[in-house]
Amino acid sequence: MRRADRLFLIIHALRGRRTALPARSLADTLGVSLRTVYRDVADLQLSGVPIEGEAGVGYVLRKGADIPPLMFTADELESLVVGTRFVRAFAGDRLSAGAQAALMKIEAVLPPELRERSSRTRIYAPVWRDEAQATFAARIDRLHAAIEGRQVLRLDYRDEAGRSSEREVEPLCLAFWGGAWTLGTWCRLRRDFRNFRPDRIAGLGETGECFADRPEHNLDAYLTAMRGYYAGMD
């Protein structure tokens, strides 16, 4: 468990308590040593979290300092749950893990009736990941990282007809179309914006070059170009 998640769960465990929570109970819940709990609580206190108590006695949040529950309507919560399920099913492992962790944190501070509602949501996106799908998820993570790092990529690409071409591209965004992903790029070969399907990339490599955010080639310009393209198809 990441330290940030552990600190969050300590605060959550102390919410609304009238009696001190023993450090041993926190240690058992978190699967860590007493020493780790003592250190984490001390760090939270130093950062300004109003925790009172001491080792051997237990801890409580100072009266009047409780953290209010998050205010979501039932429909808002259902949207979060469904969105998380779709991210887990179709995104890369990095985003899937992040979405699941975020939902766990949200549910941890929900009132009981909303927490129960979240478990009853009947819209699913089943996760079936064989070896090929796991490899594809890793590719999505790799493309996502390249977008974040503004890394120029070299693609060995196969189009719909199976024709091969090599491209150097500046990756700008990933889009999911309910059945297929596309990578939005500035293509240096065509000197224009182009979309590539990750499942048709036969080879993917980094050039070691990073690209600058130029107004004529950036994400805003790409989105404007795509809106114009699809408007022209009406």
mmCIF file of C-alpha atoms in Angstrom:
data_model
loop_
_atom_site.group_PDB
_atom_site.id
_atom_site.type_symbol
_atom_site.label_atom_id
_atom_site.label_comp_id
_atom_site.label_asym_id
_atom_site.label_seq_id
_atom_site.Cartn_x
_atom_site.Cartn_y
_atom_site.Cartn_z
ATOM 1 C CA MET A 1 0.000 0.000 0.000
ATOM 2 C CA ARG A 2 1.300 3.450 -0.882
ATOM 3 C CA ARG A 3 2.063 5.716 2.056
ATOM 4 C CA ALA A 4 -0.377 8.362 0.788
ATOM 5 C CA ASP A 5 -3.176 5.774 0.766
ATOM 6 C CA ARG A 6 -2.210 4.617 4.268
ATOM 7 C CA LEU A 7 -2.385 8.166 5.640
ATOM 8 C CA PHE A 8 -5.785 8.656 4.044
ATOM 9 C CA LEU A 9 -7.101 5.455 5.619
ATOM 10 C CA ILE A 10 -5.817 6.464 9.055
ATOM 11 C CA ILE A 11 -7.798 9.704 8.871
ATOM 12 C CA HIS A 12 -10.856 7.819 7.646
ATOM 13 C CA ALA A 13 -10.590 5.299 10.510
ATOM 14 C CA LEU A 14 -10.660 8.162 13.030
ATOM 15 C CA ARG A 15 -13.639 9.959 11.500
ATOM 16 C CA GLY A 16 -16.642 10.284 13.800
ATOM 17 C CA ARG A 17 -15.175 8.212 16.650
ATOM 18 C CA ARG A 18 -16.102 9.113 20.245
ATOM 19 C CA THR A 19 -13.410 6.926 21.796
ATOM 20 C CA ALA A 20 -9.724 6.577 21.052
ATOM 21 C CA LEU A 21 -8.721 4.018 18.434
ATOM 22 C CA PRO A 22 -5.722 1.928 19.594
ATOM 23 C CA ALA A 23 -2.631 2.015 17.439
ATOM 24 C CA ARG A 24 -2.621 -1.800 17.416
ATOM 25 C CA SER A 25 -6.035 -1.797 15.749
ATOM 26 C CA LEU A 26 -4.767 0.587 13.077
ATOM 27 C CA ALA A 27 -1.677 -1.545 12.529
ATOM 28 C CA ASP A 28 -3.747 -4.720 12.093
ATOM 29 C CA THR A 29 -6.141 -3.007 9.681
ATOM 30 C CA LEU A 30 -3.356 -1.535 7.546
ATOM 31 C CA GLY A 31 -1.075 -4.564 7.741
ATOM 32 C CA VAL A 32 1.881 -2.562 9.066
ATOM 33 C CA SER A 33 3.927 -2.405 12.258
ATOM 34 C CA LEU A 34 3.095 -0.329 15.333
ATOM 35 C CA ARG A 35 6.200 1.713 14.649
ATOM 36 C CA THR A 36 4.861 2.610 11.198
ATOM 37 C CA VAL A 37 1.523 3.707 12.688
ATOM 38 C CA TYR A 38 3.266 5.877 15.284
ATOM 39 C CA ARG A 39 5.392 7.485 12.584
ATOM 40 C CA ASP A 40 2.434 8.062 10.240
ATOM 41 C CA VAL A 41 0.303 9.619 12.963
ATOM 42 C CA ALA A 42 3.170 11.874 14.029
ATOM 43 C CA ASP A 43 3.628 13.015 10.423
ATOM 44 C CA LEU A 44 -0.110 13.731 10.103
ATOM 45 C CA GLN A 45 -0.037 15.760 13.313
ATOM 46 C CA LEU A 46 2.970 17.751 12.097
ATOM 47 C CA SER A 47 1.175 18.486 8.828
ATOM 48 C CA GLY A 48 -1.755 20.002 10.721
ATOM 49 C CA VAL A 49 -4.273 17.137 10.932
ATOM 50 C CA PRO A 50 -5.963 17.580 14.370
ATOM 51 C CA ILE A 51 -5.267 14.116 15.784
ATOM 52 C CA GLU A 52 -5.114 13.808 19.576
ATOM 53 C CA GLY A 53 -3.733 10.919 21.625
ATOM 54 C CA GLU A 54 -0.492 9.087 22.094
ATOM 55 C CA ALA A 55 1.169 5.705 21.810
ATOM 56 C CA GLY A 56 -0.307 3.194 24.232
ATOM 57 C CA VAL A 57 -3.556 5.161 24.597
ATOM 58 C CA GLY A 58 -4.982 5.570 21.120
ATOM 59 C CA TYR A 59 -5.984 8.352 18.771
ATOM 60 C CA VAL A 60 -9.037 10.485 17.978
ATOM 61 C CA LEU A 61 -9.736 13.480 15.790
ATOM 62 C CA ARG A 62 -10.137 16.636 17.844
ATOM 63 C CA LYS A 63 -13.801 17.391 18.581
ATOM 64 C CA GLY A 64 -15.339 19.601 15.922
ATOM 65 C CA ALA A 65 -12.606 18.753 13.461
ATOM 66 C CA ASP A 66 -14.316 15.803 11.772
ATOM 67 C CA ILE A 67 -14.193 15.703 7.997
ATOM 68 C CA PRO A 68 -17.689 15.982 6.468
ATOM 69 C CA PRO A 69 -18.799 13.229 4.100
ATOM 70 C CA LEU A 70 -18.571 13.851 0.388
ATOM 71 C CA MET A 71 -21.839 15.149 -1.016
ATOM 72 C CA PHE A 72 -22.839 13.096 -4.043
ATOM 73 C CA THR A 73 -26.317 12.422 -5.322
ATOM 74 C CA ALA A 74 -27.177 8.805 -6.121
ATOM 75 C CA ASP A 75 -26.985 9.541 -9.858
ATOM 76 C CA GLU A 76 -23.592 11.234 -9.506
ATOM 77 C CA LEU A 77 -22.235 8.277 -7.574
ATOM 78 C CA GLU A 78 -23.579 5.800 -10.130
ATOM 79 C CA SER A 79 -21.823 7.756 -12.876
ATOM 80 C CA LEU A 80 -18.529 7.494 -10.977
ATOM 81 C CA VAL A 81 -18.935 3.743 -10.459
ATOM 82 C CA VAL A 82 -19.837 3.081 -14.085
ATOM 83 C CA GLY A 83 -17.016 5.302 -15.330
ATOM 84 C CA THR A 84 -14.538 3.429 -13.156
ATOM 85 C CA ARG A 85 -15.730 0.089 -14.517
ATOM 86 C CA PHE A 86 -15.260 1.244 -18.095
ATOM 87 C CA VAL A 87 -11.774 2.566 -17.373
ATOM 88 C CA ARG A 88 -10.833 -0.748 -15.737
ATOM 89 C CA ALA A 89 -12.119 -2.694 -18.725
ATOM 90 C CA PHE A 90 -10.731 -0.639 -21.598
ATOM 91 C CA ALA A 91 -7.845 1.557 -20.421
ATOM 92 C CA GLY A 92 -4.273 0.635 -19.601
ATOM 93 C CA ASP A 93 -3.227 -0.807 -16.273
ATOM 94 C CA ARG A 94 -2.013 2.555 -14.961
ATOM 95 C CA LEU A 95 -5.356 4.298 -15.424
ATOM 96 C CA SER A 96 -7.297 1.207 -14.338
ATOM 97 C CA ALA A 97 -5.452 1.040 -11.032
ATOM 98 C CA GLY A 98 -5.838 4.781 -10.510
ATOM 99 C CA ALA A 99 -9.577 4.709 -11.172
ATOM 100 C CA GLN A 100 -10.120 1.810 -8.788
ATOM 101 C CA ALA A 101 -8.059 3.460 -6.037
ATOM 102 C CA ALA A 102 -9.947 6.739 -6.465
ATOM 103 C CA LEU A 103 -13.315 5.006 -6.188
ATOM 104 C CA MET A 104 -12.222 3.164 -3.039
ATOM 105 C CA LYS A 105 -11.276 6.484 -1.447
ATOM 106 C CA ILE A 106 -14.596 8.058 -2.423
ATOM 107 C CA GLU A 107 -16.614 5.125 -1.095
ATOM 108 C CA ALA A 108 -14.634 5.174 2.144
ATOM 109 C CA VAL A 109 -16.115 8.553 3.124
ATOM 110 C CA LEU A 110 -19.643 8.096 1.773
ATOM 111 C CA PRO A 111 -22.705 7.870 4.013
ATOM 112 C CA PRO A 112 -23.833 4.215 4.371
ATOM 113 C CA GLU A 113 -26.916 4.581 2.161
ATOM 114 C CA LEU A 114 -24.872 5.904 -0.783
ATOM 115 C CA ARG A 115 -22.167 3.293 -0.275
ATOM 116 C CA GLU A 116 -24.843 0.618 -0.535
ATOM 117 C CA ARG A 117 -26.252 2.262 -3.668
ATOM 118 C CA SER A 118 -22.848 2.120 -5.336
ATOM 119 C CA SER A 119 -22.710 -1.650 -4.860
ATOM 120 C CA ARG A 120 -26.115 -2.086 -6.530
ATOM 121 C CA THR A 121 -25.209 -0.405 -9.826
ATOM 122 C CA ARG A 122 -26.199 -2.792 -12.632
ATOM 123 C CA ILE A 123 -24.144 -1.359 -15.494
ATOM 124 C CA TYR A 124 -21.000 -3.413 -16.038
ATOM 125 C CA ALA A 125 -17.951 -3.465 -18.271
ATOM 126 C CA PRO A 126 -16.536 -6.952 -17.653
ATOM 127 C CA VAL A 127 -12.755 -7.232 -17.541
ATOM 128 C CA TRP A 128 -11.565 -10.147 -19.695
ATOM 129 C CA ARG A 129 -7.818 -9.855 -20.210
ATOM 130 C CA ASP A 130 -6.014 -12.665 -21.947
ATOM 131 C CA GLU A 131 -2.369 -12.345 -22.956
ATOM 132 C CA ALA A 132 -3.156 -10.306 -26.078
ATOM 133 C CA GLN A 133 -5.403 -7.914 -24.172
ATOM 134 C CA ALA A 134 -2.822 -7.494 -21.418
ATOM 135 C CA THR A 135 -0.228 -6.650 -24.070
ATOM 136 C CA PHE A 136 -2.601 -4.110 -25.608
ATOM 137 C CA ALA A 137 -3.249 -2.526 -22.182
ATOM 138 C CA ALA A 138 0.514 -2.150 -21.737
ATOM 139 C CA ARG A 139 0.664 -0.418 -25.134
ATOM 140 C CA ILE A 140 -2.016 2.059 -24.062
ATOM 141 C CA ASP A 141 0.049 2.815 -20.960
ATOM 142 C CA ARG A 142 3.135 3.315 -23.106
ATOM 143 C CA LEU A 143 1.350 5.674 -25.494
ATOM 144 C CA HIS A 144 -0.146 7.559 -22.562
ATOM 145 C CA ALA A 145 3.322 8.019 -21.074
ATOM 146 C CA ALA A 146 4.640 9.276 -24.427
ATOM 147 C CA ILE A 147 1.834 11.836 -24.610
ATOM 148 C CA GLU A 148 2.577 13.033 -21.081
ATOM 149 C CA GLY A 149 6.311 13.219 -21.822
ATOM 150 C CA ARG A 150 5.883 14.764 -25.299
ATOM 151 C CA GLN A 151 8.063 12.023 -26.758
ATOM 152 C CA VAL A 152 8.378 11.700 -30.528
ATOM 153 C CA LEU A 153 7.478 8.143 -31.529
ATOM 154 C CA ARG A 154 8.464 6.012 -34.482
ATOM 155 C CA LEU A 155 5.633 3.812 -35.759
ATOM 156 C CA ASP A 156 5.619 0.827 -38.053
ATOM 157 C CA TYR A 157 1.966 1.089 -39.039
ATOM 158 C CA ARG A 158 -0.451 -1.126 -40.961
ATOM 159 C CA ASP A 159 -3.545 0.547 -42.385
ATOM 160 C CA GLU A 160 -6.940 -1.090 -42.847
ATOM 161 C CA ALA A 161 -5.821 -2.713 -46.089
ATOM 162 C CA GLY A 162 -2.628 -4.043 -44.510
ATOM 163 C CA ARG A 163 -0.323 -1.553 -46.239
ATOM 164 C CA SER A 164 2.784 -0.744 -44.220
ATOM 165 C CA SER A 165 4.357 2.653 -43.583
ATOM 166 C CA GLU A 166 6.869 4.126 -41.174
ATOM 167 C CA ARG A 167 5.970 7.355 -39.410
ATOM 168 C CA GLU A 168 7.483 9.727 -36.900
ATOM 169 C CA VAL A 169 4.679 11.295 -34.910
ATOM 170 C CA GLU A 170 4.119 13.738 -32.087
ATOM 171 C CA PRO A 171 1.453 12.011 -29.926
ATOM 172 C CA LEU A 172 -1.228 14.389 -28.651
ATOM 173 C CA CYS A 173 -4.084 12.330 -27.207
ATOM 174 C CA LEU A 174 -5.802 8.960 -26.945
ATOM 175 C CA ALA A 175 -9.510 8.571 -27.724
ATOM 176 C CA PHE A 176 -11.764 5.587 -27.105
ATOM 177 C CA TRP A 177 -14.616 5.104 -29.569
ATOM 178 C CA GLY A 178 -16.570 2.344 -27.854
ATOM 179 C CA GLY A 179 -14.764 -0.477 -29.584
ATOM 180 C CA ALA A 180 -11.451 0.923 -30.741
ATOM 181 C CA TRP A 181 -8.790 3.329 -29.544
ATOM 182 C CA THR A 182 -7.168 5.974 -31.708
ATOM 183 C CA LEU A 183 -3.943 7.868 -31.160
ATOM 184 C CA GLY A 184 -4.225 11.500 -32.256
ATOM 185 C CA THR A 185 -0.922 12.847 -33.564
ATOM 186 C CA TRP A 186 0.938 15.364 -35.635
ATOM 187 C CA CYS A 187 2.430 13.209 -38.398
ATOM 188 C CA ARG A 188 5.796 14.481 -39.589
ATOM 189 C CA LEU A 189 5.591 12.470 -42.819
ATOM 190 C CA ARG A 190 2.240 13.947 -43.892
ATOM 191 C CA ARG A 191 2.841 17.298 -42.173
ATOM 192 C CA ASP A 192 -0.691 17.142 -40.878
ATOM 193 C CA PHE A 193 -2.799 15.667 -38.087
ATOM 194 C CA ARG A 194 -3.394 11.939 -38.338
ATOM 195 C CA ASN A 195 -5.141 9.280 -36.254
ATOM 196 C CA PHE A 196 -3.616 5.838 -35.772
ATOM 197 C CA ARG A 197 -5.194 2.746 -34.258
ATOM 198 C CA PRO A 198 -2.925 1.274 -31.567
ATOM 199 C CA ASP A 199 -3.984 -2.251 -32.563
ATOM 200 C CA ARG A 200 -2.539 -1.636 -36.046
ATOM 201 C CA ILE A 201 0.857 -0.482 -34.815
ATOM 202 C CA ALA A 202 3.190 -3.338 -35.691
ATOM 203 C CA GLY A 203 6.247 -1.685 -34.175
ATOM 204 C CA LEU A 204 6.603 1.123 -31.664
ATOM 205 C CA GLY A 205 9.823 2.860 -30.685
ATOM 206 C CA GLU A 206 11.032 6.048 -29.032
ATOM 207 C CA THR A 207 13.298 8.396 -30.975
ATOM 208 C CA GLY A 208 14.783 9.975 -27.866
ATOM 209 C CA GLU A 209 13.444 13.354 -29.010
ATOM 210 C CA CYS A 210 10.854 15.482 -27.221
ATOM 211 C CA PHE A 211 8.644 17.930 -29.076
ATOM 212 C CA ALA A 212 7.591 21.445 -28.111
ATOM 213 C CA ASP A 213 4.022 22.624 -27.638
ATOM 214 C CA ARG A 214 3.591 24.658 -30.822
ATOM 215 C CA PRO A 215 0.231 26.423 -31.362
ATOM 216 C CA GLU A 216 -0.144 25.140 -34.930
ATOM 217 C CA HIS A 217 0.599 21.522 -33.960
ATOM 218 C CA ASN A 218 -0.749 21.170 -30.406
ATOM 219 C CA LEU A 219 -3.807 19.460 -28.936
ATOM 220 C CA ASP A 220 -6.088 22.482 -29.342
ATOM 221 C CA ALA A 221 -5.192 22.710 -33.030
ATOM 222 C CA TYR A 222 -5.756 18.957 -33.414
ATOM 223 C CA LEU A 223 -9.215 19.136 -31.823
ATOM 224 C CA THR A 224 -10.157 22.091 -34.022
ATOM 225 C CA ALA A 225 -9.056 20.159 -37.096
ATOM 226 C CA MET A 226 -11.031 17.064 -36.054
ATOM 227 C CA ARG A 227 -14.175 19.096 -35.399
ATOM 228 C CA GLY A 228 -13.868 20.595 -38.866
ATOM 229 C CA TYR A 229 -13.296 17.164 -40.415
ATOM 230 C CA TYR A 230 -16.313 15.529 -38.808
ATOM 231 C CA ALA A 231 -18.534 18.561 -39.408
ATOM 232 C CA GLY A 232 -17.713 18.262 -43.100
ATOM 233 C CA MET A 233 -18.998 14.692 -43.112
ATOM 234 C CA ASP A 234 -22.556 15.728 -42.133
#
